[in-house]
Amino acid sequence: MVFKILESTKIKTQKKPQVSVTKESNLIKYESNAPQLAYLKITAVEKAPVPAIEALQGYITYNEDLTARITSPVGGRVTQIFAKVGDKTKSNQPLAAIDSPDFGQANADVMKAQSDLKLKQQSFERTKTLFEGEVIPKKEFEASEADLKQAEAEYQRALGRIKNYGLSKENNFILSSKVAGVVTERQINPGSEVKPDNATPLFIVSDPKKLWVNIEVPEKDLHKISLGQHLNIEASAYPNETFKAKVILIAKVLDPDTRRVVVRCDIDNTDEKLKPQMYIYATPLDGEENFPFVPNDAVITEGVKNFIFVERSPGVIEKRNIKIVHQGHINSFISEGVHEGERVVTTGALLLNSEFSSN
């Protein structure tokens, strides 16, 4: 029985992975079957521009230069809807038909003014012929000419009003879009009552591929922001993806309550992943020079020194001193100690550090 226990202990001892440390104090070598390796995540180092300041909170909004917030200039009832959310629209494309007494009255005014103009033109022609034949005095001719000009002005006024309203069909007012884009919001249904003073737009048409980002920059960091500066945009919906934006406007006024300045950025949303009103983090970049970066979890701090663990070869890990030029809330940017493409331990650095300390 004793023999069996010793034999079992011997077998377990043989299966236990061997960990050996070389004579160099900054190297550690694991056997290929060492269980510690299962707890390590090793990735290649990449480069990126160094952030100018910490990430700032912001939100996505419509690009107002490419957005139409459409309301009805007349009151009435919606009889038909031609577009739904997600539909692509062209300029002047019909969106909805509205049965409107106001629009009907405007049409009637045009027809009345047109009829009156025709009558005044005929009267003027008769008066002109009589005046040239010296049958009537000049005073009557001038009065007829004045009536004609007044009728022409009234017709142009009525016509301008109906043109300002836009399209019509079977005496119904046709609500249309003045810009090309996509219907992103719709606030009416068939039978809805609409008024010129509606608080919310009936339709919003915009280009979802072109958006704006609004961020608020603290007063103390304003000197680090400039027009044309590039930013990295991160959204919680896409945790492993970064979008690019560019500063296009810096507000001229400081908010006295928050001590912050609103900065507007232009962002290309070709794949339409980002949506208006999404909250984001924006990181302004400091110039175009790129530096290697690693996750903060990969960095071990001992006193005033910082270290990372670099895989020299499979199973061989080097503890290496580094110099950090910027440490954000996610990544650390390194100026000395590691190069792009080297493989660094990004998960399990504390485990490795304990191994170094125990050996």
Tab-separated table of C-alpha atoms in Angstrom:
chain	number	residue	atom	x	y	z
A	1	MET	CA	0.000	0.000	0.000
A	2	VAL	CA	2.860	2.359	0.802
A	3	PHE	CA	4.442	1.542	-2.552
A	4	LYS	CA	1.288	2.502	-4.424
A	5	ILE	CA	1.061	5.860	-2.654
A	6	LEU	CA	4.681	6.658	-3.437
A	7	GLU	CA	4.201	5.620	-7.044
A	8	SER	CA	1.133	7.833	-7.354
A	9	THR	CA	3.061	10.745	-5.912
A	10	LYS	CA	5.852	10.116	-8.360
A	11	ILE	CA	3.448	10.170	-11.322
A	12	LYS	CA	1.956	13.477	-10.189
A	13	THR	CA	5.412	14.902	-9.772
A	14	GLN	CA	6.296	13.917	-13.304
A	15	LYS	CA	3.157	15.604	-14.732
A	16	LYS	CA	3.764	18.836	-12.869
A	17	PRO	CA	5.048	21.410	-15.403
A	18	GLN	CA	8.576	22.565	-14.845
A	19	VAL	CA	9.326	26.243	-14.519
A	20	SER	CA	12.937	27.292	-14.814
A	21	VAL	CA	14.516	30.708	-14.650
A	22	THR	CA	17.644	31.477	-16.619
A	23	LYS	CA	20.635	33.173	-15.095
A	24	GLU	CA	19.335	36.479	-16.451
A	25	SER	CA	17.024	37.956	-13.831
A	26	ASN	CA	14.707	39.450	-16.466
A	27	LEU	CA	13.856	36.164	-18.233
A	28	ILE	CA	11.551	33.308	-17.353
A	29	LYS	CA	10.982	30.135	-19.329
A	30	TYR	CA	7.952	27.852	-19.226
A	31	GLU	CA	7.709	24.324	-20.504
A	32	SER	CA	5.323	23.953	-23.434
A	33	ASN	CA	2.698	22.241	-21.222
A	34	ALA	CA	2.908	24.687	-18.320
A	35	PRO	CA	-0.604	25.554	-17.067
A	36	GLN	CA	0.424	29.180	-16.523
A	37	LEU	CA	0.479	29.689	-20.280
A	38	ALA	CA	-3.281	29.088	-20.430
A	39	TYR	CA	-3.816	32.228	-18.323
A	40	LEU	CA	-1.744	34.452	-20.587
A	41	LYS	CA	-2.997	36.444	-23.544
A	42	ILE	CA	-0.241	37.626	-25.846
A	43	THR	CA	-0.828	40.080	-28.687
A	44	ALA	CA	1.319	42.017	-31.146
A	45	VAL	CA	2.014	45.670	-30.371
A	46	GLU	CA	0.465	48.279	-32.665
A	47	LYS	CA	1.125	51.983	-33.165
A	48	ALA	CA	-1.240	54.946	-32.964
A	49	PRO	CA	-1.082	58.740	-32.460
A	50	VAL	CA	-0.693	59.840	-28.853
A	51	PRO	CA	-3.831	61.405	-27.309
A	52	ALA	CA	-3.562	65.111	-26.537
A	53	ILE	CA	-5.866	64.795	-23.508
A	54	GLU	CA	-8.012	62.187	-21.809
A	55	ALA	CA	-11.092	60.945	-23.644
A	56	LEU	CA	-14.047	63.344	-23.475
A	57	GLN	CA	-17.723	62.487	-23.408
A	58	GLY	CA	-19.864	63.556	-26.336
A	59	TYR	CA	-22.727	62.506	-28.550
A	60	ILE	CA	-23.552	61.927	-32.199
A	61	THR	CA	-25.911	64.327	-33.948
A	62	TYR	CA	-27.224	65.048	-37.436
A	63	ASN	CA	-25.079	66.968	-39.883
A	64	GLU	CA	-27.366	70.001	-40.072
A	65	ASP	CA	-25.826	71.088	-43.387
A	66	LEU	CA	-27.334	67.932	-44.934
A	67	THR	CA	-30.536	67.706	-42.872
A	68	ALA	CA	-34.075	68.945	-43.523
A	69	ARG	CA	-36.548	69.183	-40.637
A	70	ILE	CA	-39.811	69.317	-42.528
A	71	THR	CA	-42.978	70.941	-41.192
A	72	SER	CA	-46.201	71.877	-42.956
A	73	PRO	CA	-46.712	75.541	-43.927
A	74	VAL	CA	-50.479	74.935	-43.968
A	75	GLY	CA	-52.954	73.409	-41.558
A	76	GLY	CA	-55.049	70.397	-42.493
A	77	ARG	CA	-55.485	66.639	-42.316
A	78	VAL	CA	-53.058	64.046	-43.689
A	79	THR	CA	-54.764	62.002	-46.411
A	80	GLN	CA	-51.843	59.964	-47.722
A	81	ILE	CA	-48.216	59.195	-46.813
A	82	PHE	CA	-45.684	58.414	-49.546
A	83	ALA	CA	-42.529	57.764	-47.481
A	84	LYS	CA	-41.633	55.750	-44.392
A	85	VAL	CA	-38.593	55.708	-42.133
A	86	GLY	CA	-35.586	54.342	-43.992
A	87	ASP	CA	-36.752	55.354	-47.470
A	88	LYS	CA	-34.293	57.193	-49.671
A	89	THR	CA	-35.621	60.469	-51.059
A	90	LYS	CA	-34.684	62.853	-53.833
A	91	SER	CA	-35.003	66.613	-53.807
A	92	ASN	CA	-38.668	67.701	-54.115
A	93	GLN	CA	-39.867	64.117	-53.726
A	94	PRO	CA	-43.416	63.951	-52.228
A	95	LEU	CA	-43.633	62.747	-48.620
A	96	ALA	CA	-47.314	63.220	-47.739
A	97	ALA	CA	-50.596	64.677	-49.067
A	98	ILE	CA	-52.559	67.085	-46.857
A	99	ASP	CA	-56.177	68.143	-47.358
A	100	SER	CA	-55.861	71.806	-46.387
A	101	PRO	CA	-58.510	74.574	-46.460
A	102	ASP	CA	-55.652	77.098	-46.353
A	103	PHE	CA	-54.102	75.608	-49.477
A	104	GLY	CA	-57.506	75.489	-51.162
A	105	GLN	CA	-58.018	79.169	-50.401
A	106	ALA	CA	-54.590	79.966	-51.839
A	107	ASN	CA	-55.507	78.120	-55.051
A	108	ALA	CA	-58.788	80.004	-55.216
A	109	ASP	CA	-56.947	83.307	-54.787
A	110	VAL	CA	-54.711	82.430	-57.744
A	111	MET	CA	-57.666	81.622	-59.993
A	112	LYS	CA	-59.506	84.769	-58.911
A	113	ALA	CA	-56.457	86.957	-59.484
A	114	GLN	CA	-55.861	85.317	-62.873
A	115	SER	CA	-59.464	85.943	-63.918
A	116	ASP	CA	-59.318	89.545	-62.740
A	117	LEU	CA	-56.052	90.096	-64.586
A	118	LYS	CA	-57.548	88.783	-67.819
A	119	LEU	CA	-60.539	91.107	-67.428
A	120	LYS	CA	-58.315	94.137	-66.724
A	121	GLN	CA	-56.140	93.319	-69.752
A	122	GLN	CA	-59.204	93.304	-72.023
A	123	SER	CA	-60.423	96.546	-70.488
A	124	PHE	CA	-57.033	98.129	-70.964
A	125	GLU	CA	-56.885	97.102	-74.627
A	126	ARG	CA	-60.314	98.702	-75.277
A	127	THR	CA	-59.377	101.833	-73.383
A	128	LYS	CA	-56.115	102.110	-75.272
A	129	THR	CA	-57.894	101.849	-78.643
A	130	LEU	CA	-60.430	104.504	-77.631
A	131	PHE	CA	-57.720	106.793	-76.300
A	132	GLU	CA	-55.664	106.507	-79.476
A	133	GLY	CA	-58.857	107.373	-81.436
A	134	GLU	CA	-59.298	110.418	-79.201
A	135	VAL	CA	-62.682	109.129	-78.053
A	136	ILE	CA	-61.886	109.174	-74.310
A	137	PRO	CA	-59.688	111.483	-72.276
A	138	LYS	CA	-56.214	110.545	-71.117
A	139	LYS	CA	-57.412	110.339	-67.524
A	140	GLU	CA	-59.554	107.273	-68.264
A	141	PHE	CA	-56.684	105.596	-70.117
A	142	GLU	CA	-54.325	106.154	-67.182
A	143	ALA	CA	-56.914	104.808	-64.736
A	144	SER	CA	-57.308	101.641	-66.842
A	145	GLU	CA	-53.523	101.224	-67.000
A	146	ALA	CA	-53.273	101.556	-63.210
A	147	ASP	CA	-55.997	98.931	-62.753
A	148	LEU	CA	-54.080	96.553	-65.008
A	149	LYS	CA	-50.851	96.978	-63.053
A	150	GLN	CA	-52.688	96.427	-59.799
A	151	ALA	CA	-54.246	93.214	-61.162
A	152	GLU	CA	-50.840	92.001	-62.326
A	153	ALA	CA	-49.368	92.652	-58.871
A	154	GLU	CA	-52.211	90.785	-57.167
A	155	TYR	CA	-51.802	87.829	-59.501
A	156	GLN	CA	-48.047	87.677	-58.837
A	157	ARG	CA	-48.689	87.839	-55.077
A	158	ALA	CA	-51.200	84.969	-55.203
A	159	LEU	CA	-48.953	82.962	-57.512
A	160	GLY	CA	-45.929	83.514	-55.290
A	161	ARG	CA	-47.851	82.307	-52.265
A	162	ILE	CA	-48.882	79.058	-53.954
A	163	LYS	CA	-45.338	78.511	-55.274
A	164	ASN	CA	-43.981	79.015	-51.770
A	165	TYR	CA	-46.244	76.221	-50.545
A	166	GLY	CA	-44.917	73.866	-53.207
A	167	LEU	CA	-46.489	70.924	-55.008
A	168	SER	CA	-50.204	70.209	-55.276
A	169	LYS	CA	-52.293	67.270	-56.455
A	170	GLU	CA	-56.055	67.274	-56.845
A	171	ASN	CA	-56.198	70.440	-54.757
A	172	ASN	CA	-54.284	68.711	-51.903
A	173	PHE	CA	-51.076	70.177	-50.573
A	174	ILE	CA	-48.063	67.873	-51.151
A	175	LEU	CA	-45.425	67.970	-48.436
A	176	SER	CA	-42.008	67.378	-50.000
A	177	SER	CA	-38.330	67.222	-49.124
A	178	LYS	CA	-36.004	69.960	-50.316
A	179	VAL	CA	-32.887	67.819	-49.862
A	180	ALA	CA	-31.874	64.345	-50.944
A	181	GLY	CA	-31.227	61.801	-48.219
A	182	VAL	CA	-32.943	59.193	-46.062
A	183	VAL	CA	-36.112	59.568	-43.986
A	184	THR	CA	-34.794	59.090	-40.453
A	185	GLU	CA	-37.875	60.189	-38.494
A	186	ARG	CA	-41.631	60.483	-39.165
A	187	GLN	CA	-44.160	61.953	-36.760
A	188	ILE	CA	-47.443	61.685	-38.716
A	189	ASN	CA	-49.925	59.000	-39.717
A	190	PRO	CA	-52.879	59.011	-42.114
A	191	GLY	CA	-55.629	61.182	-40.622
A	192	SER	CA	-53.275	63.223	-38.414
A	193	GLU	CA	-54.042	66.903	-37.975
A	194	VAL	CA	-51.114	69.177	-38.798
A	195	LYS	CA	-50.525	72.860	-38.151
A	196	PRO	CA	-47.842	75.332	-39.257
A	197	ASP	CA	-46.810	75.803	-35.619
A	198	ASN	CA	-46.241	72.112	-34.804
A	199	ALA	CA	-43.519	71.823	-32.163
A	200	THR	CA	-41.826	68.812	-33.795
A	201	PRO	CA	-40.956	68.228	-37.470
A	202	LEU	CA	-43.276	65.925	-39.397
A	203	PHE	CA	-40.310	64.383	-41.220
A	204	ILE	CA	-36.556	64.512	-40.809
A	205	VAL	CA	-34.542	63.791	-43.945
A	206	SER	CA	-30.784	63.547	-43.626
A	207	ASP	CA	-27.684	61.811	-44.946
A	208	PRO	CA	-26.812	59.140	-42.336
A	209	LYS	CA	-23.372	58.666	-43.888
A	210	LYS	CA	-22.326	62.158	-42.759
A	211	LEU	CA	-22.736	63.006	-39.085
A	212	TRP	CA	-21.456	65.449	-36.475
A	213	VAL	CA	-19.927	64.765	-33.059
A	214	ASN	CA	-20.412	67.325	-30.288
A	215	ILE	CA	-18.022	67.236	-27.336
A	216	GLU	CA	-17.442	69.576	-24.395
A	217	VAL	CA	-13.824	70.482	-23.733
A	218	PRO	CA	-12.783	71.733	-20.262
A	219	GLU	CA	-11.467	75.271	-20.195
A	220	LYS	CA	-8.029	74.109	-19.001
A	221	ASP	CA	-7.612	71.840	-22.065
A	222	LEU	CA	-8.870	74.237	-24.716
A	223	HIS	CA	-5.330	75.132	-25.833
A	224	LYS	CA	-4.854	71.490	-26.893
A	225	ILE	CA	-7.750	71.631	-29.399
A	226	SER	CA	-7.466	73.197	-32.867
A	227	LEU	CA	-9.416	73.296	-36.122
A	228	GLY	CA	-8.631	70.335	-38.356
A	229	GLN	CA	-7.368	68.231	-35.446
A	230	HIS	CA	-8.141	64.515	-35.635
A	231	LEU	CA	-9.902	62.508	-32.940
A	232	ASN	CA	-10.532	58.860	-32.156
A	233	ILE	CA	-14.195	58.115	-31.461
A	234	GLU	CA	-15.282	55.130	-29.355
A	235	ALA	CA	-18.873	53.969	-28.871
A	236	SER	CA	-20.084	51.443	-26.293
A	237	ALA	CA	-22.014	49.658	-29.060
A	238	TYR	CA	-18.690	48.790	-30.752
A	239	PRO	CA	-16.159	48.211	-27.925
A	240	ASN	CA	-13.346	46.974	-30.170
A	241	GLU	CA	-13.672	49.576	-32.923
A	242	THR	CA	-12.417	53.136	-33.337
A	243	PHE	CA	-13.857	55.779	-35.665
A	244	LYS	CA	-12.103	58.876	-37.003
A	245	ALA	CA	-13.386	62.447	-36.709
A	246	LYS	CA	-12.049	65.950	-37.388
A	247	VAL	CA	-12.649	69.242	-35.579
A	248	ILE	CA	-14.627	71.678	-37.760
A	249	LEU	CA	-15.888	74.229	-35.208
A	250	ILE	CA	-14.850	75.528	-31.796
A	251	ALA	CA	-17.517	77.562	-30.019
A	252	LYS	CA	-16.770	81.218	-29.384
A	253	VAL	CA	-18.493	81.221	-25.987
A	254	LEU	CA	-17.615	79.391	-22.778
A	255	ASP	CA	-20.470	77.893	-20.749
A	256	PRO	CA	-20.229	79.752	-17.423
A	257	ASP	CA	-21.812	76.884	-15.467
A	258	THR	CA	-19.737	73.946	-16.737
A	259	ARG	CA	-16.614	75.928	-17.699
A	260	ARG	CA	-16.536	73.980	-20.954
A	261	VAL	CA	-16.487	74.840	-24.652
A	262	VAL	CA	-18.544	72.947	-27.229
A	263	VAL	CA	-16.449	71.514	-30.070
A	264	ARG	CA	-18.081	70.156	-33.225
A	265	CYS	CA	-16.437	67.413	-35.254
A	266	ASP	CA	-17.170	65.937	-38.664
A	267	ILE	CA	-17.304	62.128	-38.843
A	268	ASP	CA	-17.594	59.817	-41.825
A	269	ASN	CA	-20.246	57.156	-41.192
A	270	THR	CA	-20.085	55.258	-44.475
A	271	ASP	CA	-21.089	51.939	-42.892
A	272	GLU	CA	-23.926	53.695	-40.960
A	273	LYS	CA	-22.959	52.062	-37.664
A	274	LEU	CA	-23.198	55.278	-35.678
A	275	LYS	CA	-26.639	56.736	-34.928
A	276	PRO	CA	-27.713	60.256	-33.911
A	277	GLN	CA	-27.954	60.704	-30.117
A	278	MET	CA	-25.431	57.913	-29.419
A	279	TYR	CA	-23.107	58.736	-26.519
A	280	ILE	CA	-19.424	58.414	-27.364
A	281	TYR	CA	-15.909	59.021	-26.052
A	282	ALA	CA	-13.732	61.304	-28.144
A	283	THR	CA	-9.942	61.359	-27.782
A	284	PRO	CA	-8.169	64.328	-29.432
A	285	LEU	CA	-4.839	63.267	-30.923
A	286	ASP	CA	-1.554	65.086	-30.437
A	287	GLY	CA	-0.086	65.422	-33.917
A	288	GLU	CA	0.462	62.659	-36.452
A	289	GLU	CA	3.461	60.866	-34.848
A	290	ASN	CA	2.626	57.281	-33.928
A	291	PHE	CA	3.850	55.433	-30.809
A	292	PRO	CA	3.496	51.790	-29.714
A	293	PHE	CA	0.710	51.276	-27.188
A	294	VAL	CA	-0.413	48.476	-24.864
A	295	PRO	CA	-3.436	48.061	-22.557
A	296	ASN	CA	-2.945	49.453	-19.065
A	297	ASP	CA	-3.414	45.924	-17.678
A	298	ALA	CA	-0.194	44.910	-19.431
A	299	VAL	CA	1.871	47.455	-17.449
A	300	ILE	CA	3.401	46.635	-14.044
A	301	THR	CA	4.519	49.581	-11.910
A	302	GLU	CA	7.229	49.118	-9.309
A	303	GLY	CA	8.227	52.315	-7.594
A	304	VAL	CA	8.966	54.869	-10.311
A	305	LYS	CA	9.588	52.235	-12.991
A	306	ASN	CA	7.134	50.626	-15.420
A	307	PHE	CA	7.512	47.155	-16.916
A	308	ILE	CA	5.839	44.956	-19.499
A	309	PHE	CA	6.343	41.297	-20.376
A	310	VAL	CA	7.531	40.574	-23.897
A	311	GLU	CA	7.494	37.120	-25.491
A	312	ARG	CA	10.990	36.497	-26.833
A	313	SER	CA	10.048	33.050	-28.169
A	314	PRO	CA	7.327	30.506	-27.303
A	315	GLY	CA	7.442	30.012	-23.532
A	316	VAL	CA	10.262	32.549	-23.018
A	317	ILE	CA	9.076	35.787	-21.392
A	318	GLU	CA	11.187	38.875	-20.804
A	319	LYS	CA	10.405	41.487	-18.159
A	320	ARG	CA	11.299	44.752	-19.826
A	321	ASN	CA	11.558	48.307	-18.526
A	322	ILE	CA	9.594	50.883	-20.580
A	323	LYS	CA	9.089	54.646	-20.772
A	324	ILE	CA	5.494	55.857	-20.982
A	325	VAL	CA	4.736	59.128	-22.747
A	326	HIS	CA	0.980	59.051	-22.127
A	327	GLN	CA	-1.281	56.843	-20.045
A	328	GLY	CA	-5.000	57.091	-20.709
A	329	HIS	CA	-7.916	55.291	-19.114
A	330	ILE	CA	-7.451	52.298	-21.468
A	331	ASN	CA	-3.993	52.314	-23.103
A	332	SER	CA	-0.440	53.356	-22.325
A	333	PHE	CA	1.714	54.858	-25.097
A	334	ILE	CA	5.392	53.902	-24.988
A	335	SER	CA	8.384	55.835	-26.320
A	336	GLU	CA	11.119	53.406	-25.215
A	337	GLY	CA	11.279	49.687	-24.458
A	338	VAL	CA	9.095	48.044	-27.098
A	339	HIS	CA	8.623	48.160	-30.850
A	340	GLU	CA	5.685	47.678	-33.165
A	341	GLY	CA	5.076	44.001	-33.919
A	342	GLU	CA	6.624	42.629	-30.732
A	343	ARG	CA	4.363	40.292	-28.789
A	344	VAL	CA	3.375	41.532	-25.330
A	345	VAL	CA	1.450	39.841	-22.512
A	346	THR	CA	-1.809	41.806	-22.263
A	347	THR	CA	-3.611	39.478	-19.833
A	348	GLY	CA	-1.861	37.749	-16.946
A	349	ALA	CA	0.881	40.295	-16.236
A	350	LEU	CA	0.272	40.068	-12.462
A	351	LEU	CA	0.672	36.289	-12.607
A	352	LEU	CA	3.995	36.646	-14.386
A	353	ASN	CA	5.184	39.283	-11.963
A	354	SER	CA	4.480	36.963	-9.038
A	355	GLU	CA	6.500	34.251	-10.793
A	356	PHE	CA	9.442	36.633	-11.133
A	357	SER	CA	9.146	37.648	-7.480
A	358	SER	CA	9.037	34.015	-6.282
A	359	ASN	CA	12.057	33.076	-8.349
